[in-house]
mmCIF file of C-alpha atoms in Angstrom:
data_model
loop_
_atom_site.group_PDB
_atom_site.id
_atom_site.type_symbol
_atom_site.label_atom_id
_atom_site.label_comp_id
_atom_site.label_asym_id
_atom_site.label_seq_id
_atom_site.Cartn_x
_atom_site.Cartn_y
_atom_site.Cartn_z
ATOM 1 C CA UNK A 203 -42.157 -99.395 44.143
ATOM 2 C CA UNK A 204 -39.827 -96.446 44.635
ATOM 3 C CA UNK A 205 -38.348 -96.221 47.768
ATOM 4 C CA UNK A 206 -35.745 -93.694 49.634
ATOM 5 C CA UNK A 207 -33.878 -95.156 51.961
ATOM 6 C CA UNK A 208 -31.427 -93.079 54.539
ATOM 7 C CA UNK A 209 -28.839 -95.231 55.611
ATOM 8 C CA UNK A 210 -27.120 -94.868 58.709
ATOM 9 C CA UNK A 211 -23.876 -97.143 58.969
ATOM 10 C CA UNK A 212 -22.995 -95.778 62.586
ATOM 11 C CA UNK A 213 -19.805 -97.076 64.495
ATOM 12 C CA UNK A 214 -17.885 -99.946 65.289
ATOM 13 C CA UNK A 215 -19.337 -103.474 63.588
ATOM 14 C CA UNK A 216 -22.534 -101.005 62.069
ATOM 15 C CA UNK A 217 -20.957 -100.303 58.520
ATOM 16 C CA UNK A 218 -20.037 -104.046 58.170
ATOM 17 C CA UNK A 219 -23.675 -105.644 58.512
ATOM 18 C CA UNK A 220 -25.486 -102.039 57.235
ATOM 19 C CA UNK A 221 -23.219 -102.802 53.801
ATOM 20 C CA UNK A 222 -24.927 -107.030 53.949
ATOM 21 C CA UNK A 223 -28.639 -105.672 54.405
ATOM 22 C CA UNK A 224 -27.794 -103.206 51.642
ATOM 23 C CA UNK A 225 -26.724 -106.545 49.563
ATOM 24 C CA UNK A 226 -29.720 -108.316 50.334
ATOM 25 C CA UNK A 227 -32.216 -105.319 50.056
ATOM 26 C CA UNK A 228 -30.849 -104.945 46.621
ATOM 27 C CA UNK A 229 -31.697 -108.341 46.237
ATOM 28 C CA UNK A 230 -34.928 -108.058 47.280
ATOM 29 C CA UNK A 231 -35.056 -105.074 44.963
ATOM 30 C CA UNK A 232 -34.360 -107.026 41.728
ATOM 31 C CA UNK A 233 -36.425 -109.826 42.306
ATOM 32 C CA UNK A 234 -39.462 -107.720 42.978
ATOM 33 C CA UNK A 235 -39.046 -105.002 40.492
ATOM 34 C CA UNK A 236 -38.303 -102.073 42.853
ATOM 35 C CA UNK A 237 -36.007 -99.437 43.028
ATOM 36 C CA UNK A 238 -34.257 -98.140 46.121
ATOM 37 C CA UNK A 239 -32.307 -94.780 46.509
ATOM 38 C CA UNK A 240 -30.043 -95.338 48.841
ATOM 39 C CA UNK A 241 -29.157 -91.932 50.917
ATOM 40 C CA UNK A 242 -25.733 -92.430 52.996
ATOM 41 C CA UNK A 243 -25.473 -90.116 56.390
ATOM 42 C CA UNK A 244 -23.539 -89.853 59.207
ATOM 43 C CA UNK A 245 -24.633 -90.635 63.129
ATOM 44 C CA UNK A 246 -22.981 -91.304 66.455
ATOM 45 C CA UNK A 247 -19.024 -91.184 66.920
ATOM 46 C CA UNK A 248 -18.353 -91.038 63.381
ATOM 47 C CA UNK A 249 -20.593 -88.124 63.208
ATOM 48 C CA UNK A 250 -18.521 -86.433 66.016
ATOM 49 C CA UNK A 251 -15.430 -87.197 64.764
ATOM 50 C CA UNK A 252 -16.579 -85.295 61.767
ATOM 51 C CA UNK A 253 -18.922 -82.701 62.305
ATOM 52 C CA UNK A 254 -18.511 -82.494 66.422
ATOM 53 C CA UNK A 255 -22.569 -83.744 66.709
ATOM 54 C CA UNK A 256 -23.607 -87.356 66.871
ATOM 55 C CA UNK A 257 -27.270 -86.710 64.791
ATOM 56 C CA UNK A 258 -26.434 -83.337 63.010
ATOM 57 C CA UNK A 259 -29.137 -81.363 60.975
ATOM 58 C CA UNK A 260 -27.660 -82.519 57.472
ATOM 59 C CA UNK A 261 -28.565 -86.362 58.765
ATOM 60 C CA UNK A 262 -32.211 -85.156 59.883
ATOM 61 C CA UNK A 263 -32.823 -83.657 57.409
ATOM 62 C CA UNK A 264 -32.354 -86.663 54.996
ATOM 63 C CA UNK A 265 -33.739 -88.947 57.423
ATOM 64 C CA UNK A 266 -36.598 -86.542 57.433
ATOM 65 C CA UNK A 267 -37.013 -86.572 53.399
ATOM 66 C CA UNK A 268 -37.050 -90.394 53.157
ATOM 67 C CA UNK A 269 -39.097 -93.513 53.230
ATOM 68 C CA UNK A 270 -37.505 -95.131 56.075
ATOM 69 C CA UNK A 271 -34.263 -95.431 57.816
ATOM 70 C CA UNK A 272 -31.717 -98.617 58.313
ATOM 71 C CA UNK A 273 -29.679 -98.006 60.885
ATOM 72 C CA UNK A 274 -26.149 -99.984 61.925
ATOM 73 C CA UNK A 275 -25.326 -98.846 65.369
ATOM 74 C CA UNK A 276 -23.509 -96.339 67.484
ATOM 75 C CA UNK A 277 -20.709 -96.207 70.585
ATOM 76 C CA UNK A 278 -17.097 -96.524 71.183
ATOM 77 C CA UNK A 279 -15.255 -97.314 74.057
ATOM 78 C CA UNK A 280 -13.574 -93.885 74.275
ATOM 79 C CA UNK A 281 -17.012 -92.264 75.443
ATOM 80 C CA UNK A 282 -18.311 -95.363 77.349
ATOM 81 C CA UNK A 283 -14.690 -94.833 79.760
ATOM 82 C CA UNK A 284 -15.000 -91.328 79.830
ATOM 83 C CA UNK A 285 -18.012 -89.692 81.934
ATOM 84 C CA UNK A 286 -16.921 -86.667 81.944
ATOM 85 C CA UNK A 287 -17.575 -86.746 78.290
ATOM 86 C CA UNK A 288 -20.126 -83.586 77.113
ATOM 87 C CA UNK A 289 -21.009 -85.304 74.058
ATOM 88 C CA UNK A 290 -21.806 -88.664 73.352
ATOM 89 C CA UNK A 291 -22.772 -91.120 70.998
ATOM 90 C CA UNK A 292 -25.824 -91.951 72.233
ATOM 91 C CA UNK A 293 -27.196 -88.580 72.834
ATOM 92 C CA UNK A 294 -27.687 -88.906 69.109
ATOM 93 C CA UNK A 295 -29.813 -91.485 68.744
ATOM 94 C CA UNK A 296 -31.760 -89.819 71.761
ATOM 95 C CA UNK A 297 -31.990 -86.860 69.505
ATOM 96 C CA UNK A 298 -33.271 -88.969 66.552
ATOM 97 C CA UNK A 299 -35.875 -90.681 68.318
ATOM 98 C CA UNK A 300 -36.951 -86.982 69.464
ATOM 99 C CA UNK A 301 -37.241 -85.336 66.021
ATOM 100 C CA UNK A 302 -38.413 -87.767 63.856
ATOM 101 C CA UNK A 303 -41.036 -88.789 66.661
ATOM 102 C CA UNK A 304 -40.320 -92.209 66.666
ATOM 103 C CA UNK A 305 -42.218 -92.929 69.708
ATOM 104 C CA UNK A 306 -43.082 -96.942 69.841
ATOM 105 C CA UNK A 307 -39.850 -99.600 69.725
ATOM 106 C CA UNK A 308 -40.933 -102.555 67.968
ATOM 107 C CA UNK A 309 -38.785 -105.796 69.322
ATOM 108 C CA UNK A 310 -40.183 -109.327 68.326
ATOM 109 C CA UNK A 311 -38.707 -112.230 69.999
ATOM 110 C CA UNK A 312 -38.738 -115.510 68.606
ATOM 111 C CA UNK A 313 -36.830 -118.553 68.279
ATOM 112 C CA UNK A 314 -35.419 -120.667 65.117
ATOM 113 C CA UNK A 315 -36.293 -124.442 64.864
ATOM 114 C CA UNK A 316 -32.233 -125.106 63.908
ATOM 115 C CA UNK A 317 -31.410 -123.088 67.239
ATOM 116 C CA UNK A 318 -33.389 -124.078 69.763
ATOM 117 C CA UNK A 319 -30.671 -125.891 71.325
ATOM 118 C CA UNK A 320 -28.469 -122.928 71.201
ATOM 119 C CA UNK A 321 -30.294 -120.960 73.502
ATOM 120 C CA UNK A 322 -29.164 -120.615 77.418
ATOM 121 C CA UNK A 323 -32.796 -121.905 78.248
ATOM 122 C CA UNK A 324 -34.360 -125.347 77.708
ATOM 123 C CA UNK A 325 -35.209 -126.357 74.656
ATOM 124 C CA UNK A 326 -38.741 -126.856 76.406
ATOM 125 C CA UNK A 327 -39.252 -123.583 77.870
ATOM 126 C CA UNK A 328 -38.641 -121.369 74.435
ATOM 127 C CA UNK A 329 -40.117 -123.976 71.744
ATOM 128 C CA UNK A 330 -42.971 -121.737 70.012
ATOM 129 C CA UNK A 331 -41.807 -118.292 71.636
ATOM 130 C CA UNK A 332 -43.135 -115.631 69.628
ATOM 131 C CA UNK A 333 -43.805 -112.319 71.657
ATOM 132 C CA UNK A 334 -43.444 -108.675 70.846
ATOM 133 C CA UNK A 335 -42.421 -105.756 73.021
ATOM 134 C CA UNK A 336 -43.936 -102.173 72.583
ATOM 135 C CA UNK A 337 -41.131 -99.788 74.052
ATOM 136 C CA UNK A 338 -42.659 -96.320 74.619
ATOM 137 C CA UNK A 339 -39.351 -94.301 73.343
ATOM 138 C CA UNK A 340 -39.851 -90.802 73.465
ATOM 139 C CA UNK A 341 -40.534 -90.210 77.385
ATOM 140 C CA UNK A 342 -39.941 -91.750 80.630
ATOM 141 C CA UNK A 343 -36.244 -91.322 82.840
ATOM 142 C CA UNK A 344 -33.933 -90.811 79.614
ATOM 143 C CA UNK A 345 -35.771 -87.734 78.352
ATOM 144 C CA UNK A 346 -36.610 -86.010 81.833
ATOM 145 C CA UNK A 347 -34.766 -83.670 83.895
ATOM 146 C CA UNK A 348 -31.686 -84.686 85.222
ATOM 147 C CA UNK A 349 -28.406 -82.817 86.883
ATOM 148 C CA UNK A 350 -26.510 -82.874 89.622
ATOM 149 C CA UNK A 351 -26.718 -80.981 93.233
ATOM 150 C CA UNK A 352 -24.421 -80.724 96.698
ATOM 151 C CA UNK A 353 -21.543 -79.634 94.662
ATOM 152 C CA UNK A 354 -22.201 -82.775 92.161
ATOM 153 C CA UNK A 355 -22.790 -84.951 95.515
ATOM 154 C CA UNK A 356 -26.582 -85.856 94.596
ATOM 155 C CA UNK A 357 -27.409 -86.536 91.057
ATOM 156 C CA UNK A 358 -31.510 -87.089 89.971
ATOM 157 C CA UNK A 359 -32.795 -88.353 87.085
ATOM 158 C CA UNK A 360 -37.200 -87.367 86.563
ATOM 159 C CA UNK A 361 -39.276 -89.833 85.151
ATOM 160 C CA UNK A 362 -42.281 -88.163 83.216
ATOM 161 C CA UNK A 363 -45.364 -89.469 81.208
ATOM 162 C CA UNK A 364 -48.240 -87.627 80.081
ATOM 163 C CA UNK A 365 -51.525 -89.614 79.206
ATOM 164 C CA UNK A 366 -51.394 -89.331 75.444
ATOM 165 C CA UNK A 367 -48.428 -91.087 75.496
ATOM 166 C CA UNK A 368 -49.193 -94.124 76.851
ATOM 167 C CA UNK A 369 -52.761 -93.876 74.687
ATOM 168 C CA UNK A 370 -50.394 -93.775 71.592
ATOM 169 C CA UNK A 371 -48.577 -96.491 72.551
ATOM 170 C CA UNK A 372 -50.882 -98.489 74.233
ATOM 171 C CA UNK A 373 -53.233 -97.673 70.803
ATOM 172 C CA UNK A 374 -50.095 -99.932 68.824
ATOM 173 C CA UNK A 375 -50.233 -102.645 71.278
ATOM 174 C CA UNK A 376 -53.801 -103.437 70.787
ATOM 175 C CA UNK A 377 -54.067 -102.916 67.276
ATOM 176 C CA UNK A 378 -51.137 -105.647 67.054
ATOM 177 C CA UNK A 379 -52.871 -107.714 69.506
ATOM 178 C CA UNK A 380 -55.884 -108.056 67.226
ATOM 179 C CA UNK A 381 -53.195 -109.079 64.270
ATOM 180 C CA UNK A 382 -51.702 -111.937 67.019
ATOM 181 C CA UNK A 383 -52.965 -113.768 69.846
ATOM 182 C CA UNK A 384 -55.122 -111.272 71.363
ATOM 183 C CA UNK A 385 -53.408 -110.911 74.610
ATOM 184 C CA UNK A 386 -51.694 -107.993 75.192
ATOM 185 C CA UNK A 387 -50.079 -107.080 78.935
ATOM 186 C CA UNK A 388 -49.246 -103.826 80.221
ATOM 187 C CA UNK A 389 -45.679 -104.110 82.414
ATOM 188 C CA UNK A 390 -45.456 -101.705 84.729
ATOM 189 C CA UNK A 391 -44.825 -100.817 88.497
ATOM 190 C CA UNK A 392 -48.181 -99.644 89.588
ATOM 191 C CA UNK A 393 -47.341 -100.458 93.161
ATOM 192 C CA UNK A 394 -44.709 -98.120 93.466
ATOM 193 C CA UNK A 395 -44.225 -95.808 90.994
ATOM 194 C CA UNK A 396 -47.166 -92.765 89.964
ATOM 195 C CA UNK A 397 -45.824 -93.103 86.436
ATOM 196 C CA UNK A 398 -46.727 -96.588 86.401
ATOM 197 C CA UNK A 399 -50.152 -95.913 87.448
ATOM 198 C CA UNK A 400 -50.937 -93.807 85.152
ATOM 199 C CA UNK A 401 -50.083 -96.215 82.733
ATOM 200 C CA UNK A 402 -52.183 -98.753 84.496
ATOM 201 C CA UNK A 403 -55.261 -96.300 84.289
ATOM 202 C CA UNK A 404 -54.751 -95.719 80.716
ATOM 203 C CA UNK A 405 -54.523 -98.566 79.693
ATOM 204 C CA UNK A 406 -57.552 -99.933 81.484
ATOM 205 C CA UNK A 407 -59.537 -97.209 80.074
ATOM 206 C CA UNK A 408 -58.766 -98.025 76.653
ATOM 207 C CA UNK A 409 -60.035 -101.634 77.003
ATOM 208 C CA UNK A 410 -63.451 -101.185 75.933
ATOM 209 C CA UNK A 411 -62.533 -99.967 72.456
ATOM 210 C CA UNK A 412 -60.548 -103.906 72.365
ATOM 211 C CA UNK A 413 -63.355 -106.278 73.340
ATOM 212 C CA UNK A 414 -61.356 -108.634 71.794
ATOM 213 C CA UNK A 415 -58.360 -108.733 73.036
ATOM 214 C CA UNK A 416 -57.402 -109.802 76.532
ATOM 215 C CA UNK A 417 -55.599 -107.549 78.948
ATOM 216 C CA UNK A 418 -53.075 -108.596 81.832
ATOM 217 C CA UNK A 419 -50.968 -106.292 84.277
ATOM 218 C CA UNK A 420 -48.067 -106.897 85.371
ATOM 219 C CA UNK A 421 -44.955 -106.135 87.546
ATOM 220 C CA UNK A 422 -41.741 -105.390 85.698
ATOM 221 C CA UNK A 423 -40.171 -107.839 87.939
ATOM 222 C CA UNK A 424 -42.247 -110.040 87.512
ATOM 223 C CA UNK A 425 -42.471 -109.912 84.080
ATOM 224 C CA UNK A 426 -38.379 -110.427 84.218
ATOM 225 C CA UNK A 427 -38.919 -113.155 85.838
ATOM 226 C CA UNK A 428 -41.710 -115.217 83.377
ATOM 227 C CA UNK A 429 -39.214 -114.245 80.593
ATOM 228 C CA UNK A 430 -36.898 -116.716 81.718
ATOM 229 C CA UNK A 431 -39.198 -119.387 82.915
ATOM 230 C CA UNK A 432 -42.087 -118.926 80.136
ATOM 231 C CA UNK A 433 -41.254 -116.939 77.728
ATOM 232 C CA UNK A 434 -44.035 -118.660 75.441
ATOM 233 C CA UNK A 435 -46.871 -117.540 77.645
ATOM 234 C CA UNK A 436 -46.759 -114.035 76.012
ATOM 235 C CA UNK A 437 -47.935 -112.640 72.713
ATOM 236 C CA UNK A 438 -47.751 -108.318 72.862
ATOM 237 C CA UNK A 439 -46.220 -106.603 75.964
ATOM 238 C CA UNK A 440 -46.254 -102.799 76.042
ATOM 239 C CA UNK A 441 -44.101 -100.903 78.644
ATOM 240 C CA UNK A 442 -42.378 -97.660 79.089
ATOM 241 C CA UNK A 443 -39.101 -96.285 78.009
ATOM 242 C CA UNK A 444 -36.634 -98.019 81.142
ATOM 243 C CA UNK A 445 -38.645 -100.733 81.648
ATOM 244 C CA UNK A 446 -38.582 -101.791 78.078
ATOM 245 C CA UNK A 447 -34.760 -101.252 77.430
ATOM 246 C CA UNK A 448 -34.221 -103.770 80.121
ATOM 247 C CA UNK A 449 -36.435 -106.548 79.212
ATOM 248 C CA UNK A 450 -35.956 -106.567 75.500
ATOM 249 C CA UNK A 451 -31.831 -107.249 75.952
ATOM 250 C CA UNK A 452 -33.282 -109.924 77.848
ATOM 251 C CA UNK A 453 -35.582 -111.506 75.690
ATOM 252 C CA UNK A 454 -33.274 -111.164 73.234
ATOM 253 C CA UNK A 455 -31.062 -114.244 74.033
ATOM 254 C CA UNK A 456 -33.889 -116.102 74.271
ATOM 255 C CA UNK A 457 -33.103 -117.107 70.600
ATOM 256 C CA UNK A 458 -29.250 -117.767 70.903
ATOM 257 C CA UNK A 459 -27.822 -114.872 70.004
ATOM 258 C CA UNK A 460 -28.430 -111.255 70.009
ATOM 259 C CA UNK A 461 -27.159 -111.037 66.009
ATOM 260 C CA UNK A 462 -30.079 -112.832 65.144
ATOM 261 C CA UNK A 463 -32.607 -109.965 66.728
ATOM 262 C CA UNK A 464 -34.331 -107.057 64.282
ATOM 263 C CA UNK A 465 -36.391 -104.292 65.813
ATOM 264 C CA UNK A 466 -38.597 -101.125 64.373
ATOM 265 C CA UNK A 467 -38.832 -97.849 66.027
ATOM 266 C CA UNK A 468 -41.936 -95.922 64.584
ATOM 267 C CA UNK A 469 -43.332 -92.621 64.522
ATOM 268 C CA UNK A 470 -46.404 -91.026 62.665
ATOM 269 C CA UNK A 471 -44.172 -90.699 59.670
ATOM 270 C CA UNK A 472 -41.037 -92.519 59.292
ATOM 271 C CA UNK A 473 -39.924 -95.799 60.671
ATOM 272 C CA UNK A 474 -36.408 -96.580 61.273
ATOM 273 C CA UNK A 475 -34.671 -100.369 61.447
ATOM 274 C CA UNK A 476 -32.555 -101.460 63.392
ATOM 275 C CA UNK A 477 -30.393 -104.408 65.003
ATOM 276 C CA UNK A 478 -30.754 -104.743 68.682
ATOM 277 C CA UNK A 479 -27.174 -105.365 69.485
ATOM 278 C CA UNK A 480 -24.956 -102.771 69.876
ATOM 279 C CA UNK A 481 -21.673 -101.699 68.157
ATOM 280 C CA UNK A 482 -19.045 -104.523 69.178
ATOM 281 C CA UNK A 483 -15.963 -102.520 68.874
ATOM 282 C CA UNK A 484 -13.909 -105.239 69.745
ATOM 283 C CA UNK A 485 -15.158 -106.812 66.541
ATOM 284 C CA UNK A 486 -14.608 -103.689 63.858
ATOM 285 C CA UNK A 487 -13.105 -104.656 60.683
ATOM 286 C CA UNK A 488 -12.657 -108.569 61.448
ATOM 287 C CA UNK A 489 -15.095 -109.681 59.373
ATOM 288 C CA UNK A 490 -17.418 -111.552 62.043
ATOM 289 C CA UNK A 491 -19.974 -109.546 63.362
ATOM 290 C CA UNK A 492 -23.469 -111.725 62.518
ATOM 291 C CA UNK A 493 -24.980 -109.288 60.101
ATOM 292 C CA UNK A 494 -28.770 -111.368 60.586
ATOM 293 C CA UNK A 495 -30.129 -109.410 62.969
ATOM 294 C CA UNK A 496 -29.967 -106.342 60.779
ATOM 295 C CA UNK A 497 -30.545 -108.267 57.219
ATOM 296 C CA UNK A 498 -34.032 -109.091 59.262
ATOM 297 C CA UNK A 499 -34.100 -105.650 60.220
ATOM 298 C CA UNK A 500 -34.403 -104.730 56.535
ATOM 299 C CA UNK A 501 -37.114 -107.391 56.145
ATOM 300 C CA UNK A 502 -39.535 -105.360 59.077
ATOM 301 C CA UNK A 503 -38.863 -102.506 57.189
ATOM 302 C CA UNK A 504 -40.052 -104.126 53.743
ATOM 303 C CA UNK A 505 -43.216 -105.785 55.480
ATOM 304 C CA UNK A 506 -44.325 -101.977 56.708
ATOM 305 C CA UNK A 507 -44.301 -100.717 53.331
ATOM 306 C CA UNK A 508 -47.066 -103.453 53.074
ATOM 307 C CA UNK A 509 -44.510 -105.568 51.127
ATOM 308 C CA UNK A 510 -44.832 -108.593 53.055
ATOM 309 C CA UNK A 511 -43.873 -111.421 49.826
ATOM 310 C CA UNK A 512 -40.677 -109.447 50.320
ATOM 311 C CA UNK A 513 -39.758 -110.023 53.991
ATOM 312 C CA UNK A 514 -40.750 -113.479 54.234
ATOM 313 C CA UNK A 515 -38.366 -113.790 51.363
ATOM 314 C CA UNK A 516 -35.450 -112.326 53.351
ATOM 315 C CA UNK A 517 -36.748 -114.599 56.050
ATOM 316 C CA UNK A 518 -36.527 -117.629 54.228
ATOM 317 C CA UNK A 519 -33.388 -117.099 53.457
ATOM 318 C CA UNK A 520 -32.348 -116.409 56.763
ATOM 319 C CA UNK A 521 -33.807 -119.906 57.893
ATOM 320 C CA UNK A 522 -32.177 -121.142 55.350
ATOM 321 C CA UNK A 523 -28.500 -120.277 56.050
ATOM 322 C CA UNK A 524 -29.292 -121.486 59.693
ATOM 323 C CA UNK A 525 -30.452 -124.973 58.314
ATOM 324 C CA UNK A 526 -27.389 -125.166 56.613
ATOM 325 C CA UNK A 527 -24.589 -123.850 58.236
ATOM 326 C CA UNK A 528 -24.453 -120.904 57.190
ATOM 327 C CA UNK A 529 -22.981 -118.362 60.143
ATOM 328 C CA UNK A 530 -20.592 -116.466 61.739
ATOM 329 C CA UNK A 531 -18.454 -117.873 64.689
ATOM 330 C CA UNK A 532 -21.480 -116.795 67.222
ATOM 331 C CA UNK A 533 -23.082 -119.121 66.109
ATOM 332 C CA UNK A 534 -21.018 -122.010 64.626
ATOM 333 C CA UNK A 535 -20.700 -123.511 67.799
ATOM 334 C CA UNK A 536 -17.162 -125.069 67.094
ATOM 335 C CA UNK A 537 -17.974 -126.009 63.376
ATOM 336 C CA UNK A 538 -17.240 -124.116 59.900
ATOM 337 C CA UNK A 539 -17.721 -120.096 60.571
ATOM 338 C CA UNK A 540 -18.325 -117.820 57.853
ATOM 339 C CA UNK A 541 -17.430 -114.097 57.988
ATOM 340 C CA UNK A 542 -20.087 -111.228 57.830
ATOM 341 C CA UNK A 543 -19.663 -110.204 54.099
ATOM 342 C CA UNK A 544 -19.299 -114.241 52.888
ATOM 343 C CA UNK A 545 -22.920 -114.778 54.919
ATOM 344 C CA UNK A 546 -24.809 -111.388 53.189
ATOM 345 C CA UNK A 547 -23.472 -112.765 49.991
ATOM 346 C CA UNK A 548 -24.900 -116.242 50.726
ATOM 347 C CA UNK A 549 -27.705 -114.848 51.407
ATOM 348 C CA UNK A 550 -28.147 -112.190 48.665
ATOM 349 C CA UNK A 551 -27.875 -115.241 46.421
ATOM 350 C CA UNK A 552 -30.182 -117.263 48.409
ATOM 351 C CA UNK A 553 -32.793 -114.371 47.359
#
C-alpha cells in the first residue's frame, strides 16, 4: 500500500516522539511492503512563530491532500501565561478539527499486564480495563459564541448542539459497540442542561436500529466518579465536546502514565493521530519524553487503513519493551531509564 502521510511535529516534546513513530512506521513499512510519503507541515507555536497562524492554509491544504495525519502536539508556556494573547496555539488545532471535519475523538483506555501496579488505582479495580470514549469534537462550549460584556466584567461562553451531531456521533458509538462488548452509555447532564437532553433524546431514538447493543445513561459526574472506582464496568462511552475533554485526561492515568495513551480524531475523510498528552515544555530537547503513546498512535492509524497485522505488530512491540525494561524515566520507577530516541530505536528494531 501507498500511503501519504502529513506529519505534524507541533511544539515542545512533539518533534521528539513524532521523529520515533516516524522510525517505527518506517518499520512497519519495510516489513509489510508499503510505502509511505511522508509530508512535513507546520502547526501551533511553531507555526506562529513562522507564518503568524497556528493551522495556516499551506498545512490544510496538505493535511487535506493526504491519507491521514500524525500529529505531535502543540502549546508553550508563553501563551498559556499570557491571556491577553489574540492568537494561540490551540486555536489551531480548533481550526483543524473544523476544516477537516474531524468530528468524533477516539480515546481507548486500557491497561498493560507489566503496569498494573504502576497505576494510582488498585491493581484490582483496573485489571481487564478496556473502554473507549467517543468525544463529539466539532460542537459544544469551545466552538459557540463567546465574548465579554460590562466593560469585560461578564464573560459567556454558548454551548450548542444540533441533532445530527449527536446522530453522527452517537452512529460511531454503536457501530463500535457491535465490534466490543455491546454496551455503549451516553454521558451526559440531562438533568440540567437542554444540550444534554437533546443528546439523551437522540440517542434513545437511535436504539432501535442497535437491538443488540445495550444502552445506559448517565451523569457526567457520575460517570467521573465510576472511572475511578470501576473503570472495568465500561466498554464504549459517547459524550460531548467538554464533557469528554475532562473524562478522557482522567481515564488516561488509569494505565500509569499518560505517554502510554494513543487517540484518533475522525472525520468523513481523513483521520488524524494523536498522543493524548500535551506538549511538556519543560521536557523539550532532553531526550525523555515517553514517545509510546504516539508510536501507538501510529498503530490506530495503521489498523484504520484496515491494516490491522500492522498495528498489533507495533503493539507487540510496545508490550514488549514494557516486559523488559524498556522506558523512559516515567516509567522506570527508580530503575534503568532510556531516553525517547534510544526507546523508538528499540522498538523500530523490535519490528
Amino acid at each position: 500500500m501507498k500511503l501519504n502521510i502529513a506529519v505534524l511535529a507541533g511544539d515542545g516534546i512533539g518533534p521528539e516522539v513524532i521523529d520515533q513513530a516516524v522510525k517505527v512506521s518506517d518499520a512497519i513499512a519495510k516489513k509489510f511492503n508499503h510505502q509511505i510519503h511522508w509530508k512535513p507541515a507546520l502547526t501551533g507555536a511553531a507555526a506562529i512563530d513562522a507564518v503568524g497562524d497556528p493551522y495556516p492554509d499551506t498545512t490544510h491544504d496538505i493535511c487535506a491532500s493526504s491519507d491521514a495525519v500524525l500529529f505531535g502536539a502543540i502549546g508553550h508556556p508563553r501563551f498559556d501565561n499570557d491571556p491577553s494573547a489574540k492568537v494561540r496555539p490551540e486555536q489551531g488545532l480548533l481550526k483543524m478539527r473544523k476544516k477537516l471535519g474531524l468530528f468524533a475523538n477516539v480515546r481507548p483506555t486500557f491497561t498493560f499486564p507489566s503496569l498494573l501496579d504502576k497505576s494510582p488505582l488498585k491493581r484490582e479495580r483496573i485489571e481487564g480495563t478496556d473502554l473507549v470514549f467517543l468525544r463529539e469534537l466539532t460542537g459544544g462550549i469551545y466552538f459557540g459564541e463567546k465574548g465579554r460584556r460590562d466593560a469585560g466584567e461578564t464573560a459567556y461562553d454558548n454551548c450548542v448542539y444540533t441533532r445530527a451531531e449527536v446522530q453522527r456521533l452517537a452512529k460511531k458509538g454503536f457501530e463500535l459497540a457491535m465490534t466490543r462488548g455491546k454496551k455503549l452509555c451516553c454521558v451526559d447532564k440531562a438533568n440540567v442542561l437542554e444540550t444534554s437532553r437533546l443528546w439523551r433524546e437522540t440517542v434513545q431514538a437511535m436504539e432501535k436500529e442497535y437491538p443488540e447493543v445495550t444502552v445506559s445513561y448517565e451523569f457526567v459526574d457520575a460517570v467521573a466518579m465510576r472511572l475511578v472506582q470501576w473503570p472495568n464496568s465500561y466498554d464504549v462511552l459517547i459524550t460531548e465536546n467538554l464533557f469528554g475533554d475532562i473524562l478522557t485526561d482522567e481515564a488516561s492515568v488509569i494505565s500509569g502514565s499518560m505517554g502510554l495513551m494513543p487517540s484518533a480524531s475522525l472525520g468523513a475523510k481523513i483521520g488524524l493521530f494523536e498522543p493524548i498528552h500535551g506538549s511538556y515544555p519543560q521536557a523539550t530537547g532532553l531526550n525523555i519524553a515517553n514517545p509510546m503513546a504516539t508510536v501507538l498512535s501510529a498503530a490506530m492509524m495503521f489498523e484504520n487503513f484496515g491494516l490491522q497485522a500492522e498495528g498489533q505488530a507495533i503493539r507487540d512491540a510496545v508490550n514488549n519493551a514494557l516486559e523488559k525494561g524498556i522506558v523512559t524515566e516515567d516509567l522506570a520507577d527508580g530503575g534503568k531509564a532510556y531516553g525517547t530516541k534510544e526507546v523508538g530505536d528499540w522498538l523500530a528494531s523490535n519490528i
